[in-house]
XYZ file of C-alpha atoms in Angstrom:
560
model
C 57.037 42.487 108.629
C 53.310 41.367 108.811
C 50.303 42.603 110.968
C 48.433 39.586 111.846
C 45.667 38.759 114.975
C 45.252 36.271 117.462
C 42.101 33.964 118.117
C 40.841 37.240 120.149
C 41.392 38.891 117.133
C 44.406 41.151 119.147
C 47.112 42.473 116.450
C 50.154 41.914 116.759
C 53.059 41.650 114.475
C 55.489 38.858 112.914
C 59.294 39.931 111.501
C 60.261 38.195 108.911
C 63.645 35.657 110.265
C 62.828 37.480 113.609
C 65.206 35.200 115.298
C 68.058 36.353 112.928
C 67.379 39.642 114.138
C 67.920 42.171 116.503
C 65.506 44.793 117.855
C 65.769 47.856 120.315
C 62.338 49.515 121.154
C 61.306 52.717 123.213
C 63.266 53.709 125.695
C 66.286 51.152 125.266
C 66.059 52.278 121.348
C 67.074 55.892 122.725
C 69.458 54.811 125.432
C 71.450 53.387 122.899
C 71.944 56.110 120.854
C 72.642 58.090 123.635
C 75.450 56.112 124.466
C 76.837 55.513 120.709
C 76.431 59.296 120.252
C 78.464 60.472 123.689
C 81.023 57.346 122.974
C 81.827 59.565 119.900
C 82.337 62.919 121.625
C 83.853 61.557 124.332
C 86.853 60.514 121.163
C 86.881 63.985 120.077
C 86.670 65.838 122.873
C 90.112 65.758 124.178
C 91.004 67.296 120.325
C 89.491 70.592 120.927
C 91.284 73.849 120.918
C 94.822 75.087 120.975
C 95.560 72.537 123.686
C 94.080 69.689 122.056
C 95.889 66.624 121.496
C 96.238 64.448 118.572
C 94.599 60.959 117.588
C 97.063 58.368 116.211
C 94.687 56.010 113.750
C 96.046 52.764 112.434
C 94.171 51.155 109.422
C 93.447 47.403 108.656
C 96.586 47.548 106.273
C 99.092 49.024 108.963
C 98.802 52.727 107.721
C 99.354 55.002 110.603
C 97.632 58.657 110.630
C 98.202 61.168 113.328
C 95.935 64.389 113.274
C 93.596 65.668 115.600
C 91.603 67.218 112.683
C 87.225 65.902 113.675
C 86.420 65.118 110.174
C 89.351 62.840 109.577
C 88.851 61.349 112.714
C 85.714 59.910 112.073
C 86.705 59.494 108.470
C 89.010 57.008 109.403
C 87.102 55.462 112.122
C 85.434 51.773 111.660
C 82.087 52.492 113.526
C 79.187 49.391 113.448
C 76.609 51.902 115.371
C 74.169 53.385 113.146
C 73.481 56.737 115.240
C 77.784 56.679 114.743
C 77.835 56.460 111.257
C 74.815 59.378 111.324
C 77.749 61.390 113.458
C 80.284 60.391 110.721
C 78.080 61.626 108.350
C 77.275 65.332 110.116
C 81.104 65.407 110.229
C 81.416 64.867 106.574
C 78.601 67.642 106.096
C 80.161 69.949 107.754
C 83.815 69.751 106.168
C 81.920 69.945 102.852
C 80.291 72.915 103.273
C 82.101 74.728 105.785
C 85.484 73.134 106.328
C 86.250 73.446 110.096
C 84.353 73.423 112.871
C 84.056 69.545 112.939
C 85.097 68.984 116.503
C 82.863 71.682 117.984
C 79.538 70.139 116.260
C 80.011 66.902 117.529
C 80.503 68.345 121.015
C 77.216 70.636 120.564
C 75.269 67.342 120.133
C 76.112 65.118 122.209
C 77.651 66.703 125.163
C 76.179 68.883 128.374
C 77.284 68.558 131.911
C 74.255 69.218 134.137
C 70.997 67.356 134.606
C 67.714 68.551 134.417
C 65.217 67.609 137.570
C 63.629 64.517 136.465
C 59.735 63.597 136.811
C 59.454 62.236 140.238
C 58.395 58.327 140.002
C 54.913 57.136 141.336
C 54.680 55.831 145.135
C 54.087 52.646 144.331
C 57.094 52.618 141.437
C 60.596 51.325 143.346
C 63.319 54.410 142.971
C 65.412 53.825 139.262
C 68.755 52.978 139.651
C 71.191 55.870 139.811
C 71.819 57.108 135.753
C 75.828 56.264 135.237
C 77.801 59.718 134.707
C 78.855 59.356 131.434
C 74.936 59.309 130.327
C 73.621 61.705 132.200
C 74.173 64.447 129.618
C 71.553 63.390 127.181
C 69.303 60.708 128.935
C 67.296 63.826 130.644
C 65.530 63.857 127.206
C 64.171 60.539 127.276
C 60.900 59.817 126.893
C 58.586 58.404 129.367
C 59.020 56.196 131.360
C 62.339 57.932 132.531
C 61.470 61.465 131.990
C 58.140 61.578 130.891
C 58.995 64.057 128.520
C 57.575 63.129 125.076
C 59.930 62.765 122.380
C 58.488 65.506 119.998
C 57.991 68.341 122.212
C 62.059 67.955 123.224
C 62.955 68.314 119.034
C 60.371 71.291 119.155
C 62.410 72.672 122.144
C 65.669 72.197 120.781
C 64.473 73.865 117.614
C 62.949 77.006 119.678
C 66.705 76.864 121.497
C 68.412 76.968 118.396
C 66.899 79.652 116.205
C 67.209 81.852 119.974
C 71.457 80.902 119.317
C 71.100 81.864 115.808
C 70.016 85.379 116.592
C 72.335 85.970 119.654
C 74.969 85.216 117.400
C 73.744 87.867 114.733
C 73.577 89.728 117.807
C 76.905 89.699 119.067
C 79.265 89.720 115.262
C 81.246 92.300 114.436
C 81.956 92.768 110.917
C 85.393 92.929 109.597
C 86.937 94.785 106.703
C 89.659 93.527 104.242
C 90.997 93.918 100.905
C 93.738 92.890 98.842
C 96.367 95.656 100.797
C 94.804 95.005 104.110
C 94.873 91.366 105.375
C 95.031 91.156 108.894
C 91.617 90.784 109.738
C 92.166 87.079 107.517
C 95.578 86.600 108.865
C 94.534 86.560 112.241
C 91.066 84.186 111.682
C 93.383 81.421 109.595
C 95.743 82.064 112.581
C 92.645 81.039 115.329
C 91.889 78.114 112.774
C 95.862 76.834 112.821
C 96.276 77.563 116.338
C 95.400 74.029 117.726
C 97.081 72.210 114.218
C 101.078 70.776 114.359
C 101.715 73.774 112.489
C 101.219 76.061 115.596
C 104.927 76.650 116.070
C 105.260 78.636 112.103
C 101.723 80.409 112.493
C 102.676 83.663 110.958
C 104.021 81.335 107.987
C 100.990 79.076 107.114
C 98.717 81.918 108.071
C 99.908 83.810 105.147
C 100.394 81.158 103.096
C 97.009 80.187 103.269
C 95.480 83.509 103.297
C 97.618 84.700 100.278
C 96.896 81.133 98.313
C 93.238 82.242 98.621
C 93.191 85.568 97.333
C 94.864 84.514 94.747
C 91.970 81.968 93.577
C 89.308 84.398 95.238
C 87.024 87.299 93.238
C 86.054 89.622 95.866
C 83.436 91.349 94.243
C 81.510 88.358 93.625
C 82.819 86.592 97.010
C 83.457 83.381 95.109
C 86.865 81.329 95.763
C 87.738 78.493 93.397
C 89.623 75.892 94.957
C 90.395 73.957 91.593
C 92.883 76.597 91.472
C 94.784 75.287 94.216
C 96.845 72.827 94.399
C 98.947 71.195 97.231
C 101.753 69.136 96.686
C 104.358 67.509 99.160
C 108.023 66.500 99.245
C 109.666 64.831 102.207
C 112.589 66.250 103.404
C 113.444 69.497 104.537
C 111.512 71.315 107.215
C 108.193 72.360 108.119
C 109.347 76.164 107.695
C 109.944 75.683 104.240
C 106.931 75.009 102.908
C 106.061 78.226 100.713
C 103.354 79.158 98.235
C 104.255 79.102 94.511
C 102.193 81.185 92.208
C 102.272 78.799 89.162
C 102.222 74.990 89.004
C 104.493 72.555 90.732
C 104.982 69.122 89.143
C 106.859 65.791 91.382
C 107.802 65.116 87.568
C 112.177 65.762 86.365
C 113.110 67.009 82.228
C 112.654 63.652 80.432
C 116.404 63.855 79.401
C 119.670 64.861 81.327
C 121.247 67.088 78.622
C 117.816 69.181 77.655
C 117.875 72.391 79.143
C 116.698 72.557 83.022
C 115.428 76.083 82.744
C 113.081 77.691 80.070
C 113.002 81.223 80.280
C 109.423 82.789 78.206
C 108.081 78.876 77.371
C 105.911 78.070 75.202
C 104.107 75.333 76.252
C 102.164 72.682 73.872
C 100.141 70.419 76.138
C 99.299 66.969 74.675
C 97.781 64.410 75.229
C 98.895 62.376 72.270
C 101.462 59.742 72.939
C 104.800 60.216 70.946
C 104.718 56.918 68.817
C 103.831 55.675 65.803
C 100.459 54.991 64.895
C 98.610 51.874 66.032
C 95.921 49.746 63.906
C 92.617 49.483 65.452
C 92.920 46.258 64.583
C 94.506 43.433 65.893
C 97.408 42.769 63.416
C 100.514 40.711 63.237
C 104.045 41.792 61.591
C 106.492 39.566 60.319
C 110.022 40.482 60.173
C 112.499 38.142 58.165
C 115.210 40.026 57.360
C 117.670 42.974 58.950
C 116.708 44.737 55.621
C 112.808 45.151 57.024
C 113.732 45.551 60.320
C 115.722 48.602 59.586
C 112.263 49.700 57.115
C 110.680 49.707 60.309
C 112.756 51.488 61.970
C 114.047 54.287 59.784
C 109.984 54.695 59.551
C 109.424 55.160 63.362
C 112.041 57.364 63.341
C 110.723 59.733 60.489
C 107.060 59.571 62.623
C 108.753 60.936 65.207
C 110.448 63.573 63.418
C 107.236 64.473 62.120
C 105.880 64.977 65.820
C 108.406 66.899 66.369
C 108.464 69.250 63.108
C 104.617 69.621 64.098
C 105.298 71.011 67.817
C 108.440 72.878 66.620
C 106.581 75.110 63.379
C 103.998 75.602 66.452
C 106.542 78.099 68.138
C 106.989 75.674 71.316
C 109.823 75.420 73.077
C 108.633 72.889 75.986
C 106.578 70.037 75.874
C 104.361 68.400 78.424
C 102.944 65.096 77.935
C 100.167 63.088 79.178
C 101.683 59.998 77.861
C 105.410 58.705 78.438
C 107.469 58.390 75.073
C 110.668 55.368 74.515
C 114.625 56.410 74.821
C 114.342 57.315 70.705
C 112.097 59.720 70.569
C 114.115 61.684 73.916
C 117.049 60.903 71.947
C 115.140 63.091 68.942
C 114.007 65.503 71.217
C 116.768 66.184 73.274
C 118.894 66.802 69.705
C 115.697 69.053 68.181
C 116.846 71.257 71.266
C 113.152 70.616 72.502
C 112.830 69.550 76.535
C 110.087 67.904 77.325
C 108.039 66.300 80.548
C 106.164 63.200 80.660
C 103.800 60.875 82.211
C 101.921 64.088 83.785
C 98.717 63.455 85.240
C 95.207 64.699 83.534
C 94.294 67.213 86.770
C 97.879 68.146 86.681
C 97.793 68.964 82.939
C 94.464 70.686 83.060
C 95.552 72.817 85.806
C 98.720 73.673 83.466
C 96.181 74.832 81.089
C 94.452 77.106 83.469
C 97.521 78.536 84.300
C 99.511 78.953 81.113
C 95.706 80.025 79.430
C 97.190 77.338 76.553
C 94.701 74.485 75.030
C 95.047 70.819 75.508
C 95.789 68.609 72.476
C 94.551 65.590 71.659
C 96.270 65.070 68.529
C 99.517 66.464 66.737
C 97.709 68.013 63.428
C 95.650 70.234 65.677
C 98.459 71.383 67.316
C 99.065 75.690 66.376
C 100.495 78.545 68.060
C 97.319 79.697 69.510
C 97.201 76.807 71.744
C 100.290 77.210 73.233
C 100.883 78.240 77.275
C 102.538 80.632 78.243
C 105.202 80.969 81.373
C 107.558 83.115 82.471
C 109.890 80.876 83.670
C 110.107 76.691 83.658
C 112.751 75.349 85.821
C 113.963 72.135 87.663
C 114.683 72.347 91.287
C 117.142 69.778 92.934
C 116.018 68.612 96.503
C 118.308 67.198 98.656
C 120.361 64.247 96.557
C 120.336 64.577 92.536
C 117.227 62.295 92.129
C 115.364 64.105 93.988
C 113.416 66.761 91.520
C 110.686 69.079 90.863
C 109.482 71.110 88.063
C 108.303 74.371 89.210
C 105.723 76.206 85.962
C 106.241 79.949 87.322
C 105.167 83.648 86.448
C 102.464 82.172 84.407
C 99.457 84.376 82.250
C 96.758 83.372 84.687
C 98.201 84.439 87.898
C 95.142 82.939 89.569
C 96.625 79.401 89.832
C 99.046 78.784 92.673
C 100.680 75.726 94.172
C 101.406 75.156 97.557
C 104.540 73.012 98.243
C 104.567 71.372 101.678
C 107.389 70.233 103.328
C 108.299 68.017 106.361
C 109.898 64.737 107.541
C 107.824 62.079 106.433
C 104.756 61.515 104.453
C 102.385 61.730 107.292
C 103.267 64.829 108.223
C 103.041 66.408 105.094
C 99.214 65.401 104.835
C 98.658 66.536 108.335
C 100.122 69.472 107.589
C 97.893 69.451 104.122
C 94.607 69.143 106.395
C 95.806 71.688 108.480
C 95.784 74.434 105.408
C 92.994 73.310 104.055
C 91.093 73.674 107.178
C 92.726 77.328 107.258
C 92.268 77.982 103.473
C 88.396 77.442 104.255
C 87.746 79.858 107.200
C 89.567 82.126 105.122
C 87.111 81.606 102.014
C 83.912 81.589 104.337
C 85.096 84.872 105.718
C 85.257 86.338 102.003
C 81.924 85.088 100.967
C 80.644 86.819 104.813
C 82.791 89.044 106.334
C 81.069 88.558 109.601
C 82.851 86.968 112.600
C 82.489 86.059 116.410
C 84.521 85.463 118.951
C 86.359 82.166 120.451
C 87.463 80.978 122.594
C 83.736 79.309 124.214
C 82.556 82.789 124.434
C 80.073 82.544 121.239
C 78.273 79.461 122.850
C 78.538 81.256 126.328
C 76.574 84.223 125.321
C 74.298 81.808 123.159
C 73.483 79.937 126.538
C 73.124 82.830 128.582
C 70.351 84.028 126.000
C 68.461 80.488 126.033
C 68.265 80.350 129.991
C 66.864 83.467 129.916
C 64.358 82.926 127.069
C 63.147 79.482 129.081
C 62.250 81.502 132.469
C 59.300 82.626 130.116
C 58.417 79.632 128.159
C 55.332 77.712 130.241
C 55.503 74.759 128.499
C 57.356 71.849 128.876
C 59.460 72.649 126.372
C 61.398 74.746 128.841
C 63.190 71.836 129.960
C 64.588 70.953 126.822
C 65.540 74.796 126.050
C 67.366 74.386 129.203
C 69.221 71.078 128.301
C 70.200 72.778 125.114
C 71.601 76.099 126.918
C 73.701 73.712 129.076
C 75.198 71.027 125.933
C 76.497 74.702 124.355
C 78.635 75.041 127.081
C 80.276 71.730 126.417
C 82.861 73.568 124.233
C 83.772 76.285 126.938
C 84.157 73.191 129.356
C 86.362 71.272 126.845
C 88.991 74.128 125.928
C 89.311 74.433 129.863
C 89.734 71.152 130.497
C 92.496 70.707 127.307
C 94.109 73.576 128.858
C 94.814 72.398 132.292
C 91.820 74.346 134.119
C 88.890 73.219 135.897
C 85.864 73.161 134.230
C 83.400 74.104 136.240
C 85.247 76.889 137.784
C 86.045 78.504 134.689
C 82.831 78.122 132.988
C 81.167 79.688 135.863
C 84.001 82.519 136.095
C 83.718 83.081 132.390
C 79.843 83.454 132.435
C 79.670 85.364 135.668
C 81.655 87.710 133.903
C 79.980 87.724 130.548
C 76.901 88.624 132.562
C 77.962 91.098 135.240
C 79.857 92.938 132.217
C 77.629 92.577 129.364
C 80.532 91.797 127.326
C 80.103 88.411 125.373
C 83.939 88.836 123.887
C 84.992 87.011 127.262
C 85.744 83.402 126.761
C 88.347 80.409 128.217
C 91.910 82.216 128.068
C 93.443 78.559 126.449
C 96.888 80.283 125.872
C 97.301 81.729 129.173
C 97.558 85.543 127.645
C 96.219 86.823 131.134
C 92.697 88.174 129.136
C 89.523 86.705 128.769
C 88.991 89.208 126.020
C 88.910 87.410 122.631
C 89.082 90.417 120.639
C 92.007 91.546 122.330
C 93.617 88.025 121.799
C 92.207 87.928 118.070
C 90.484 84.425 118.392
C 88.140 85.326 115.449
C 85.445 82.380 114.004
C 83.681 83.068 110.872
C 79.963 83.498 112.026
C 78.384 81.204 109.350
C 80.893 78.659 110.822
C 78.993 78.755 113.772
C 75.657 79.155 112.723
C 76.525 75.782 110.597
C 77.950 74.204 113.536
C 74.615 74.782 115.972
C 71.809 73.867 112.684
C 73.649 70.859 111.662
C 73.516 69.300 115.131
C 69.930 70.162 115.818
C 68.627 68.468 113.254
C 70.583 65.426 113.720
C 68.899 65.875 117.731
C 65.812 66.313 116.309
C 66.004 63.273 113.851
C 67.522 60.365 116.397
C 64.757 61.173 119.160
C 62.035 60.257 116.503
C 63.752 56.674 116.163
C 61.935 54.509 118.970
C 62.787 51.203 117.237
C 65.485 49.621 115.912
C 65.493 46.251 113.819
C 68.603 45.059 112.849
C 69.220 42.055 110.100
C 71.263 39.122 111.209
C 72.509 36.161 109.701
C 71.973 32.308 110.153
């Protein structure tokens, strides 16, 4: 781009391949992110709450994913709109840092059903065509000439909205007690979390799977939870209600050898990562057998390298060995009649975690090998699932108790990693409310109360900035809207129901009863959120707000 002037000496400016380009300015710029940023919550919409439904997405290679989880949504998405892959993005930050909560920010964005009175157009200026539904939400915040509301003093509204949300929502949080004997306060927020997940039908199970796999990981004094610890694994067949939480490590691995012992009662476990075989040159070399004589040299010397390994890891004490590295039929053979089982080919997170677990020391070569480096376990067995070649090795009662493994079971493959998301999603409200114990209410009533408190804040705001306050009261109650609509209400009737209420009563526990449990109360239906959650949910979106209204021009390189 180059600034350059006329014979008038007017400025003006020359793109570089301009006519291999594309450009949006002002108020089309705006419009069109608008529409690209509604298009999105319009997708993710129907996904909200415990009546949401699911979104089937099929990849370029045929893979099929059904879920109705917002992050993997988007995840999986192919969006060309920039503003979309900005949403993608906010999705992404908010499953990093929070781990649910990734339909409900897209919805705060981008969505709010009533219009704000516009600027009235000059005599002179012919009436603008009527504004298509679907855009009405957002396009009240345009900039002039369609609102004549500058572009900046909307962003400082929103802002001024939001940090009014963030202390309403101090405001209205209970805090919730728990310890290791008393979970029900966690039980019961996983449950809100799993509520609108396939699992639904076994939420007592995966609630307390997920709450238990947690505190298992979790230090409560210093609020920290380390999911390295946990691991989840899945085998098809079977159920979904027998999917349970192991407190050890679970390996898709078999014994390397039918006749070596399928259960190990107090193992010791030598982890290596040293392949069973005899040394190689570091050179490149080339060995020339003539005779049977030589080859059986060879051989008889392979074979007393491997009985060497194996003297090594049996003067260590071990009685099990895990591999890194996959070993030929001789050395089983050897192992199998040195009474030694052994596992191989297991992956490097999968040993490491062994290591955690056992407290034992990974090897990288057989002469460092000793007794102090050994795991320890309780118990080593293989478990047969369904037909005979279908195994598992299951590393249980191990010294560090902190290291569980959750085995997930189901049909098919995909829903075994929807049913993964699910508990992961769960397994993170459930850290968030360890690390703050505070929570609020669902069910729309959080962002009810949070709107109520922003209309009432504008009434006193003289500047123009009222307007946008106002927009912003009226996107929160997007969500309210949306778990009505999922559940088969009307919208508008039961938003204005819900907030009559909330207002007459002074009680912002009321919310949208999804379920049908004849109580708008959401402490008496325990629909618990984590309030940083929320707070995460309503900062994330504003800046995004605040950062697409300062884009007026868009320049976008084609090719020839």
């Amino acid at each position: 781009m180059s600034l350059v002037f006329d014979e008038f000496g007017r400025p003006f400016v020359i793109i570089r391949d301009q006519e291999n380009k594309q450009r949006l300015t002002g108020v089309d710029a705006i419009k069109s992110h608008i529409l690209a940023a509604k298009t999105v919550a319009n997708i993710m919409r129907s996904s909200l709450g415990p009546r949401g439904l699911d979104k089937i997405m099929v990849s370029a290679d045929g893979d099929v994913t059904v879920t109705n989880d917002g992050a993997t949504i988007l995840q999986r998405m192919e969006v060309e709109h920039q503003i979309a892959k900005l949403l993608v993005q906010l999705s992404k930050s908010q499953d990093d840092e929070i781990g649910d909560g990734t339909t409900g920010v897209h919805l705060c964005l981008t969505d709010s059903p009533f219009p704000l009175p516009p600027r009235p157009p000059p005599p002179s200026t012919p009436p603008p065509p009527p504004t298509p539904l679907s855009l009405r939400p957002l396009i009240r915040t345009l900039p002039p000439p369609d609102r004549g509301l500058h572009p900046i003093r909307i962003a400082d509204g929103f802002e001024r909205a939001c940090q009014i949300a963030i202390k309403r929502l101090d405001e209205i949080a209970d805090t919730v007690e728990f310890s290791n004997d008393n979970i029900e306060p966690l039980l019961k927020t996983a449950s809100t979390s799993l509520g609108s997940k396939i699992v639904s039908k076994f939420l007592p199970l995966y609630a307390d799977i997920a709450v238990r796999a947690v505190l298992s990981v979790a230090d409560l004094e210093r609020k920290d939870v380390d999911f390295d610890l946990i691991k989840m694994t899945g085998k098809v067949g079977g159920s979904m209600e027998d999917t349970r939480l192991v407190h050890g490590v679970v390996l898709d691995k078999e014994i390397s050898h039918p006749q070596m012992d399928k259960e190990i009662t107090d193992a010791k476990i030598s982890i290596l990562t040293c392949p069973f075989e005899p040394p190689k040159p570091k050179t490149k070399h080339k060995l020339d057998i003539s005779s049977v004589a030589e080859y059986e040299k060879l051989q008889e010397y392979e074979r007393k390298v491997f009985e060497d390994m194996i003297l090594r890891v049996k003067e260590s004490g071990s009685n099990l060995v895990v591999c890194q590295w996959g070993f030929d039929d001789e050395a089983n053979h050897l192992l199998m009649l040195h009474d030694l089982p052994a596992i191989r080919w297991v992956g490097g997170p999968e040993l490491e975690l062994i290591a955690i677990a056992t407290n034992g020391r990974i090897v990288p070569r057989f002469e460092e090998l000793s007794e102090g480096k050994l795991g320890h376990a309780g118990r080593v067995r293989e478990v047969t699932f369904g037909t005979s070649k279908d195994r598992m090795i299951f590393i249980e009662n191990c010294e560090n108790s902190r290291a569980v493994t959750v085995l997930v079971r189901g049909g098919n493959a995909m829903l075994i990693e929807e049913i993964k998301r699910s508990l992961h999603d769960a397994m993170c409200v459930t850290r968030n409310l360890i690390r703050d114990n505070r929570i609020v209410y669902g069910g729309g009533s959080a962002e009810i109360a949070c709107s109520i408190a922003i209309s009432a804040e504008a009434d006193s705001v003289p500047s123009i900035e009222q307007y946008a306050m106002r927009a912003y009261a009226a996107a929160l109650d997007a969500v309210p809207m949306a778990l009505a609509e999922n559940s088969g209400f009307s919208p508008i009737d039961e938003l204005t129901s819900v907030k009559a209420a909330q207002i007459a009563e002074g009680n912002s526990r009321l919310g949208v009863d999804a379920n049908d449990k004849g109580t708008n109360d959401m402490r008496e239906q325990y629909v618990f959120d984590p309030l940083i959650s929320k707070k995460q949910q309503l900062l994330l979106a504003t800046q995004l707000v605040k950062m697409i209204l300062k884009i007026d021009d868009v320049i976008i390189s084609g090719s020839q």
